[in-house]
Amino acid sequence: MAVPRAKELINEPSCGHKQKDKAACRKAPEPGSSSGGCAFDGATIALVPIADAAHLVHGPIACWGNAWGSRNSLSSGPSLYRTAFTTDLSENDIVMGGEEKLFRAILEIAGRYSPKALFVYLTCVPASTGEDIESVCKKASRKTGLPVIPVMAPGFVGSKVLGTRVAGDTLLRRVIGTREPKETTPFDIALIGEYNVSGELWDILPVFTKLGIRVLSKITGDGRFEEVATAHRAKLSVLICSNALINLAGGLEERYGIPFVEGSFFGLKETNGLLLRIVERLGDAALIEKTRAFTQAMTSQTLQTLEPIRKRLFGKRAVLYTGGVKSWSVISALKDLGMEVIATSTRKSTEQDIAKAKELLGDRGVLLTRASGGELLELVRTRGADMLIAGGRNQYVALKSRIPFLDVNQERMRGYAGYKGLIRLAKDVDRALANPVWRLVLEPAPWEAAVAGELAAEV
Amino acid sequence: MDTGKTNAPLGIKDHVELFQEERYQKSFEAKRAASEMPCEEDVLKISEWTKTKEYKEKNFAREAAVINPAKACQPLGAVLCSLGFEGTLPFVHGSQGCVAYFRTYFARHFKEPIAAVSSSMTEDAAVFGGLSNMIEGLGNAYALYKPQMIAVSTTCMAEVIGDDLNAFIKNAKEQGAVPEDLPVPFAHTPSFVGSHVTGYDNMLKGILQALSEARPKGSPNGKVNIIPGFDTYPANIREVKRMLKAFGIEATILADTSDVVDSPNTGDYQLYPAGTPLEEALDAQNASATLALQRYSTLKTLEWVSQNWAQQKTLALRPIGVKGTDAFMEALSEITGKPIPEELEKERGRLLDAMTDSSAWIHGKRFAIYGDPDLVLGLTSFLMELGAEPAHVLCTNGDKEFTKEAEYLLSSNPFGASGKVYTGKDLWHLRSLLFTEPVDFFIGNAHGKYLQRDTGTPLVRIGFPIFDRHHLHRYPILGYQGALNVLTMVVNTVLDELDRKTNVPGKTDISFDLIR
Ligand code: SF4
Ligand code: SF4
């Protein structure tokens, strides 16, 4: 089988997961229980935002057919990444081997779309029949003169997280370092793990611009192939809300001596903290001074804007069900809004994440390892929470149960990062809670109320 | 709960409006200029080129790469079918990711929680076979979700390995993973040989087979079985039930997804909100007839039914549009001996009346359509009843049989004379067609929005999936009532477009009329 690297990655030294919960990366999902996305899914989430590349999925029709176009990663320029390419392996291809078809597909796409590069994603079927797509990519690359990059994360190797990790590794080994930037500045950074969901990145970039920090390489939100390829010239890499890509940050450090900081742009405290950590690592006194002043100014400005909403949100209780870094960073943001989080999940979280989550939750908070939709609802009810903040998977379960809901995961429709994002988050939480539909939904129908009244009168 | 009005003007926009602003557009512009992209002119040149005949030929010569596929895969259809039975858990044997996609796919279309599990095969399973995953999976699923029936289908990987479902399930029962008497029907659903409509067919056949094996044939129950097929409009099933009620016909819907994928908000989330009761499904073999409302998603099932249930009639109809619905009415009347109910006759009359009101706007309009085989055929036929002219009839998952039927449909109707049928083609092909041989509107699913953007052709959203407009699946497109809905969507799309073309004051607004 053609995916040995995926196995190694599970034991990546810079993985934040402790040995015992390496399982979180590796752990084969439990057969028969409802499971999340596969490694292939994780790899596409991480790489498809590279907007000027063509993304070709080698497999039967629907691995991509079911998924294409469903992410909200935005691009300010090329839109080639939104076009879905697949080899649509038929029975015949599977019997005869699909390598030849893959090769021709690459040539067709290269000839007609002039992509900056091609990413070729392996899926379960060609992986289990043992196709050698690495050689095909090599051959196609020689023929087309384009980088043709195999992404070896067929679904069956494991979870979404592992797929993202494979994606990071692929960038590290096959993309980064293959191009040189036109110029460098002392304050060049690489942003890792920000996918520009709903344009979130565009709330953050202006902040860097204002401070005089240049984002040399965006990995991968609103990303461009060449820009990603120059990441090795960054002075610092900044890993945002991602455990999965820590191998990439670690790799950059190991190979090119680029240090990294981790953090999140959810909430005031985290945003300020991360910005300060970045400039401290960049080590320029004037920049540090400037950033201090900037964060202070932004903090008071943001709080002032939030004032009316914070009054309404004060003391409102939420159950948070997301994963990884967000399991605590979103708590921090909600606390900025005066809210209380009574439970959070620790799926895909590291020990560090869990410790932070514990600290932010306080003694009474609940840490959930894994909860089904039903269990979440139970928790919301028994703990008297006002809303559920989670991923799209739980959205309709919550709505069916008449629980106000907000999506903070990959599918979210609006950006919540940075100062502006926090205000948007406040607004959306506020709206989710105060929507008049909830009253309507919670009140009994008038005739039911009447019946209840009559019954009471009879007694 | 707060009830206050909340929209304090905070001045924070979301990406929809935000990035339209000039400063963002300027900065995007600047980025483009900064060499990362070919210059605007080149982009334009290329994009112009993709609109040409020459490009179309190249595009149609393409054979290895599929671009923007317009079909989903077999197990997705199997999952929808399974959901339509009471207390039934769809269980897909194979790698986990496929199922995660199916769940999101349906959840986004129906805006409902969807339950489905996988046996989560891993690399080891790929080498050694998936038996242990199947046994463990069935056991876990039974313990966790307490289904009355588990309907097993497969992903491509399990099919490539060649896992033997029948033996595996037997084995699982012998080992006590699930009770001996739990129905565990199965279907092999390799996507590399079919699409979601085939998967639906295979699964339904599997379920009916398993259920009728569980009980010997009894005495006739006087009912009619209705098979909706791969239908993503719960309102269609409700509409059909309403029509049957008007007739006074007792029917069993196989499989009734309507209240599963569109359940009322009771404040109580239920894993199995509804579906065809298993008791009724067990009794289905004793009905007097079985009618399918789609052909291509029920081929194997109907064949099996006619061979094994020996009923008075086994038939596939397509109650879309006037003639399609008429045929359905007549079949019902013939099977049961009941007259066409007055209520439905009146409905038909109202539909015809509406058609006379609007057909002048639709007459002679050229259109393109893509989607699942039966939907495409039914709608094309109805639009020709209105005088519209199909130009491009595209069905990615259509087979030879479909091509024959579609070509016959076009050639037997003067309005279809200039229409062409395309199977196995994708949306990138259709894009070329819309450029080189433009039409007045086209019918398709949500992915059509990109075609609309690129070619400027107005889109009428009918099909699956529809992620980007709300509640369309809650309106029927079957029956006379459904035809009225389709008519309304089509004529108003034409009129919207007319307004759009005539709305520049002093320039094009000569015919910006109040009355249309
Ligand atoms: S592997 Fe097959 S079953 Fe799974 S998503 Fe792809 S096409 Fe569908
Ligand atoms: S076949 Fe494999 S890669 Fe494709 S969706 Fe299924 S699990 Fe993922």
JSON list of C-alpha atoms in Angstrom, two decimals, chain B residues 354-487:
[
{"chain": "B", "resi": 354, "resn": "ALA", "atom": "CA", "xyz": [-52.86, 28.41, -15.04]},
{"chain": "B", "resi": 355, "resn": "MET", "atom": "CA", "xyz": [-51.05, 26.99, -18.03]},
{"chain": "B", "resi": 356, "resn": "THR", "atom": "CA", "xyz": [-53.21, 28.99, -20.41]},
{"chain": "B", "resi": 357, "resn": "ASP", "atom": "CA", "xyz": [-52.46, 32.10, -18.36]},
{"chain": "B", "resi": 358, "resn": "SER", "atom": "CA", "xyz": [-48.70, 31.68, -18.55]},
{"chain": "B", "resi": 359, "resn": "SER", "atom": "CA", "xyz": [-47.84, 29.63, -21.57]},
{"chain": "B", "resi": 360, "resn": "ALA", "atom": "CA", "xyz": [-47.47, 32.65, -23.83]},
{"chain": "B", "resi": 361, "resn": "TRP", "atom": "CA", "xyz": [-44.40, 33.64, -21.79]},
{"chain": "B", "resi": 362, "resn": "ILE", "atom": "CA", "xyz": [-42.93, 30.18, -21.98]},
{"chain": "B", "resi": 363, "resn": "HIS", "atom": "CA", "xyz": [-43.88, 29.23, -25.52]},
{"chain": "B", "resi": 364, "resn": "GLY", "atom": "CA", "xyz": [-40.85, 29.09, -27.76]},
{"chain": "B", "resi": 365, "resn": "LYS", "atom": "CA", "xyz": [-38.37, 29.63, -24.94]},
{"chain": "B", "resi": 366, "resn": "ARG", "atom": "CA", "xyz": [-35.32, 27.44, -25.29]},
{"chain": "B", "resi": 367, "resn": "PHE", "atom": "CA", "xyz": [-34.08, 25.70, -22.21]},
{"chain": "B", "resi": 368, "resn": "ALA", "atom": "CA", "xyz": [-31.41, 23.32, -20.94]},
{"chain": "B", "resi": 369, "resn": "ILE", "atom": "CA", "xyz": [-31.88, 20.80, -18.18]},
{"chain": "B", "resi": 370, "resn": "TYR", "atom": "CA", "xyz": [-29.65, 18.50, -16.16]},
{"chain": "B", "resi": 371, "resn": "GLY", "atom": "CA", "xyz": [-30.29, 16.16, -13.28]},
{"chain": "B", "resi": 372, "resn": "ASP", "atom": "CA", "xyz": [-31.38, 12.62, -12.48]},
{"chain": "B", "resi": 373, "resn": "PRO", "atom": "CA", "xyz": [-32.91, 10.61, -15.33]},
{"chain": "B", "resi": 374, "resn": "ASP", "atom": "CA", "xyz": [-36.56, 10.57, -14.30]},
{"chain": "B", "resi": 375, "resn": "LEU", "atom": "CA", "xyz": [-36.63, 14.16, -13.19]},
{"chain": "B", "resi": 376, "resn": "VAL", "atom": "CA", "xyz": [-35.08, 15.27, -16.46]},
{"chain": "B", "resi": 377, "resn": "LEU", "atom": "CA", "xyz": [-37.54, 13.29, -18.55]},
{"chain": "B", "resi": 378, "resn": "GLY", "atom": "CA", "xyz": [-40.58, 14.32, -16.54]},
{"chain": "B", "resi": 379, "resn": "LEU", "atom": "CA", "xyz": [-39.77, 18.00, -16.50]},
{"chain": "B", "resi": 380, "resn": "THR", "atom": "CA", "xyz": [-38.76, 18.08, -20.16]},
{"chain": "B", "resi": 381, "resn": "SER", "atom": "CA", "xyz": [-42.05, 16.54, -21.08]},
{"chain": "B", "resi": 382, "resn": "PHE", "atom": "CA", "xyz": [-44.00, 19.02, -18.96]},
{"chain": "B", "resi": 383, "resn": "LEU", "atom": "CA", "xyz": [-42.14, 22.01, -20.35]},
{"chain": "B", "resi": 384, "resn": "MET", "atom": "CA", "xyz": [-42.92, 20.87, -23.85]},
{"chain": "B", "resi": 385, "resn": "GLU", "atom": "CA", "xyz": [-46.58, 20.76, -22.83]},
{"chain": "B", "resi": 386, "resn": "LEU", "atom": "CA", "xyz": [-46.13, 24.48, -22.22]},
{"chain": "B", "resi": 387, "resn": "GLY", "atom": "CA", "xyz": [-44.49, 25.08, -25.56]},
{"chain": "B", "resi": 388, "resn": "ALA", "atom": "CA", "xyz": [-40.93, 25.43, -24.34]},
{"chain": "B", "resi": 389, "resn": "GLU", "atom": "CA", "xyz": [-38.15, 23.94, -26.45]},
{"chain": "B", "resi": 390, "resn": "PRO", "atom": "CA", "xyz": [-35.53, 21.73, -24.87]},
{"chain": "B", "resi": 391, "resn": "ALA", "atom": "CA", "xyz": [-32.11, 22.42, -26.37]},
{"chain": "B", "resi": 392, "resn": "HIS", "atom": "CA", "xyz": [-29.69, 20.51, -24.11]},
{"chain": "B", "resi": 393, "resn": "VAL", "atom": "CA", "xyz": [-30.89, 17.57, -22.08]},
{"chain": "B", "resi": 394, "resn": "LEU", "atom": "CA", "xyz": [-27.98, 16.42, -19.94]},
{"chain": "B", "resi": 395, "resn": "CYS", "atom": "CA", "xyz": [-27.89, 13.51, -17.58]},
{"chain": "B", "resi": 396, "resn": "THR", "atom": "CA", "xyz": [-24.49, 12.60, -16.13]},
{"chain": "B", "resi": 397, "resn": "ASN", "atom": "CA", "xyz": [-25.85, 9.34, -14.76]},
{"chain": "B", "resi": 398, "resn": "GLY", "atom": "CA", "xyz": [-28.06, 8.45, -17.69]},
{"chain": "B", "resi": 399, "resn": "ASP", "atom": "CA", "xyz": [-27.51, 5.13, -19.45]},
{"chain": "B", "resi": 400, "resn": "LYS", "atom": "CA", "xyz": [-28.25, 3.86, -22.96]},
{"chain": "B", "resi": 401, "resn": "GLU", "atom": "CA", "xyz": [-31.83, 3.15, -22.06]},
{"chain": "B", "resi": 402, "resn": "PHE", "atom": "CA", "xyz": [-32.19, 6.72, -20.89]},
{"chain": "B", "resi": 403, "resn": "THR", "atom": "CA", "xyz": [-30.72, 8.06, -24.10]},
{"chain": "B", "resi": 404, "resn": "LYS", "atom": "CA", "xyz": [-33.21, 6.04, -26.10]},
{"chain": "B", "resi": 405, "resn": "GLU", "atom": "CA", "xyz": [-36.15, 7.20, -24.06]},
{"chain": "B", "resi": 406, "resn": "ALA", "atom": "CA", "xyz": [-35.04, 10.82, -24.04]},
{"chain": "B", "resi": 407, "resn": "GLU", "atom": "CA", "xyz": [-34.40, 10.87, -27.77]},
{"chain": "B", "resi": 408, "resn": "TYR", "atom": "CA", "xyz": [-37.78, 9.33, -28.39]},
{"chain": "B", "resi": 409, "resn": "LEU", "atom": "CA", "xyz": [-39.40, 11.95, -26.16]},
{"chain": "B", "resi": 410, "resn": "LEU", "atom": "CA", "xyz": [-37.76, 14.75, -28.14]},
{"chain": "B", "resi": 411, "resn": "SER", "atom": "CA", "xyz": [-38.38, 13.34, -31.57]},
{"chain": "B", "resi": 412, "resn": "SER", "atom": "CA", "xyz": [-42.03, 12.59, -30.90]},
{"chain": "B", "resi": 413, "resn": "ASN", "atom": "CA", "xyz": [-42.80, 16.19, -30.05]},
{"chain": "B", "resi": 414, "resn": "PRO", "atom": "CA", "xyz": [-42.41, 19.12, -32.46]},
{"chain": "B", "resi": 415, "resn": "PHE", "atom": "CA", "xyz": [-41.07, 21.28, -29.63]},
{"chain": "B", "resi": 416, "resn": "GLY", "atom": "CA", "xyz": [-38.31, 18.77, -29.03]},
{"chain": "B", "resi": 417, "resn": "ALA", "atom": "CA", "xyz": [-37.06, 18.74, -32.60]},
{"chain": "B", "resi": 418, "resn": "SER", "atom": "CA", "xyz": [-33.90, 20.76, -31.97]},
{"chain": "B", "resi": 419, "resn": "GLY", "atom": "CA", "xyz": [-33.06, 19.17, -28.64]},
{"chain": "B", "resi": 420, "resn": "LYS", "atom": "CA", "xyz": [-30.00, 17.02, -28.02]},
{"chain": "B", "resi": 421, "resn": "VAL", "atom": "CA", "xyz": [-29.41, 14.42, -25.34]},
{"chain": "B", "resi": 422, "resn": "TYR", "atom": "CA", "xyz": [-26.12, 14.12, -23.48]},
{"chain": "B", "resi": 423, "resn": "THR", "atom": "CA", "xyz": [-25.26, 11.38, -21.03]},
{"chain": "B", "resi": 424, "resn": "GLY", "atom": "CA", "xyz": [-22.02, 10.87, -19.14]},
{"chain": "B", "resi": 425, "resn": "LYS", "atom": "CA", "xyz": [-21.26, 14.56, -19.54]},
{"chain": "B", "resi": 426, "resn": "ASP", "atom": "CA", "xyz": [-20.54, 16.94, -16.67]},
{"chain": "B", "resi": 427, "resn": "LEU", "atom": "CA", "xyz": [-21.34, 20.53, -15.85]},
{"chain": "B", "resi": 428, "resn": "TRP", "atom": "CA", "xyz": [-18.24, 21.77, -17.59]},
{"chain": "B", "resi": 429, "resn": "HIS", "atom": "CA", "xyz": [-19.60, 20.35, -20.82]},
{"chain": "B", "resi": 430, "resn": "LEU", "atom": "CA", "xyz": [-22.90, 22.02, -20.17]},
{"chain": "B", "resi": 431, "resn": "ARG", "atom": "CA", "xyz": [-21.06, 25.28, -19.64]},
{"chain": "B", "resi": 432, "resn": "SER", "atom": "CA", "xyz": [-19.67, 25.05, -23.16]},
{"chain": "B", "resi": 433, "resn": "LEU", "atom": "CA", "xyz": [-23.12, 24.28, -24.52]},
{"chain": "B", "resi": 434, "resn": "LEU", "atom": "CA", "xyz": [-24.65, 27.26, -22.77]},
{"chain": "B", "resi": 435, "resn": "PHE", "atom": "CA", "xyz": [-22.04, 29.50, -24.35]},
{"chain": "B", "resi": 436, "resn": "THR", "atom": "CA", "xyz": [-22.11, 28.14, -27.87]},
{"chain": "B", "resi": 437, "resn": "GLU", "atom": "CA", "xyz": [-25.82, 27.46, -28.11]},
{"chain": "B", "resi": 438, "resn": "PRO", "atom": "CA", "xyz": [-27.46, 29.76, -25.59]},
{"chain": "B", "resi": 439, "resn": "VAL", "atom": "CA", "xyz": [-30.87, 29.15, -24.06]},
{"chain": "B", "resi": 440, "resn": "ASP", "atom": "CA", "xyz": [-33.40, 31.30, -22.24]},
{"chain": "B", "resi": 441, "resn": "PHE", "atom": "CA", "xyz": [-33.23, 29.45, -18.95]},
{"chain": "B", "resi": 442, "resn": "PHE", "atom": "CA", "xyz": [-32.02, 26.19, -17.52]},
{"chain": "B", "resi": 443, "resn": "ILE", "atom": "CA", "xyz": [-33.10, 23.75, -14.85]},
{"chain": "B", "resi": 444, "resn": "GLY", "atom": "CA", "xyz": [-30.67, 22.20, -12.41]},
{"chain": "B", "resi": 445, "resn": "ASN", "atom": "CA", "xyz": [-29.45, 21.88, -8.84]},
{"chain": "B", "resi": 446, "resn": "ALA", "atom": "CA", "xyz": [-27.48, 24.29, -6.68]},
{"chain": "B", "resi": 447, "resn": "HIS", "atom": "CA", "xyz": [-24.26, 23.72, -8.61]},
{"chain": "B", "resi": 448, "resn": "GLY", "atom": "CA", "xyz": [-25.99, 25.39, -11.51]},
{"chain": "B", "resi": 449, "resn": "LYS", "atom": "CA", "xyz": [-25.40, 28.74, -9.87]},
{"chain": "B", "resi": 450, "resn": "TYR", "atom": "CA", "xyz": [-21.87, 28.79, -11.25]},
{"chain": "B", "resi": 451, "resn": "LEU", "atom": "CA", "xyz": [-23.20, 28.19, -14.73]},
{"chain": "B", "resi": 452, "resn": "GLN", "atom": "CA", "xyz": [-25.63, 31.00, -14.18]},
{"chain": "B", "resi": 453, "resn": "ARG", "atom": "CA", "xyz": [-22.83, 33.28, -13.06]},
{"chain": "B", "resi": 454, "resn": "ASP", "atom": "CA", "xyz": [-20.54, 32.38, -15.96]},
{"chain": "B", "resi": 455, "resn": "THR", "atom": "CA", "xyz": [-23.09, 32.34, -18.75]},
{"chain": "B", "resi": 456, "resn": "GLY", "atom": "CA", "xyz": [-25.76, 34.70, -17.46]},
{"chain": "B", "resi": 457, "resn": "THR", "atom": "CA", "xyz": [-28.46, 32.13, -18.11]},
{"chain": "B", "resi": 458, "resn": "PRO", "atom": "CA", "xyz": [-31.22, 32.21, -15.47]},
{"chain": "B", "resi": 459, "resn": "LEU", "atom": "CA", "xyz": [-31.46, 29.07, -13.35]},
{"chain": "B", "resi": 460, "resn": "VAL", "atom": "CA", "xyz": [-34.62, 27.38, -12.12]},
{"chain": "B", "resi": 461, "resn": "ARG", "atom": "CA", "xyz": [-33.60, 25.29, -9.14]},
{"chain": "B", "resi": 462, "resn": "ILE", "atom": "CA", "xyz": [-35.18, 21.87, -9.34]},
{"chain": "B", "resi": 463, "resn": "GLY", "atom": "CA", "xyz": [-33.23, 18.78, -8.39]},
{"chain": "B", "resi": 464, "resn": "PHE", "atom": "CA", "xyz": [-30.71, 17.62, -5.86]},
{"chain": "B", "resi": 465, "resn": "PRO", "atom": "CA", "xyz": [-28.77, 18.88, -4.07]},
{"chain": "B", "resi": 466, "resn": "ILE", "atom": "CA", "xyz": [-30.09, 22.33, -3.39]},
{"chain": "B", "resi": 467, "resn": "PHE", "atom": "CA", "xyz": [-27.93, 23.83, -0.69]},
{"chain": "B", "resi": 468, "resn": "ASP", "atom": "CA", "xyz": [-28.27, 27.48, -1.46]},
{"chain": "B", "resi": 469, "resn": "ARG", "atom": "CA", "xyz": [-32.00, 28.13, -1.45]},
{"chain": "B", "resi": 470, "resn": "HIS", "atom": "CA", "xyz": [-34.33, 27.21, 1.33]},
{"chain": "B", "resi": 471, "resn": "HIS", "atom": "CA", "xyz": [-37.35, 24.93, 1.53]},
{"chain": "B", "resi": 472, "resn": "LEU", "atom": "CA", "xyz": [-37.81, 24.15, -2.13]},
{"chain": "B", "resi": 473, "resn": "HIS", "atom": "CA", "xyz": [-38.03, 20.46, -1.21]},
{"chain": "B", "resi": 474, "resn": "ARG", "atom": "CA", "xyz": [-41.04, 21.31, 0.90]},
{"chain": "B", "resi": 475, "resn": "TYR", "atom": "CA", "xyz": [-43.08, 22.06, -2.22]},
{"chain": "B", "resi": 476, "resn": "PRO", "atom": "CA", "xyz": [-44.16, 19.18, -4.43]},
{"chain": "B", "resi": 477, "resn": "ILE", "atom": "CA", "xyz": [-43.25, 18.97, -8.08]},
{"chain": "B", "resi": 478, "resn": "LEU", "atom": "CA", "xyz": [-45.32, 15.82, -8.66]},
{"chain": "B", "resi": 479, "resn": "GLY", "atom": "CA", "xyz": [-49.00, 15.66, -9.53]},
{"chain": "B", "resi": 480, "resn": "TYR", "atom": "CA", "xyz": [-51.15, 18.54, -10.75]},
{"chain": "B", "resi": 481, "resn": "GLN", "atom": "CA", "xyz": [-50.29, 20.59, -7.72]},
{"chain": "B", "resi": 482, "resn": "GLY", "atom": "CA", "xyz": [-46.61, 19.97, -8.31]},
{"chain": "B", "resi": 483, "resn": "ALA", "atom": "CA", "xyz": [-46.92, 20.92, -11.95]},
{"chain": "B", "resi": 484, "resn": "LEU", "atom": "CA", "xyz": [-48.43, 24.19, -10.84]},
{"chain": "B", "resi": 485, "resn": "ASN", "atom": "CA", "xyz": [-45.40, 24.79, -8.63]},
{"chain": "B", "resi": 486, "resn": "VAL", "atom": "CA", "xyz": [-43.02, 24.06, -11.48]},
{"chain": "B", "resi": 487, "resn": "LEU", "atom": "CA", "xyz": [-44.98, 26.31, -13.78]}
]
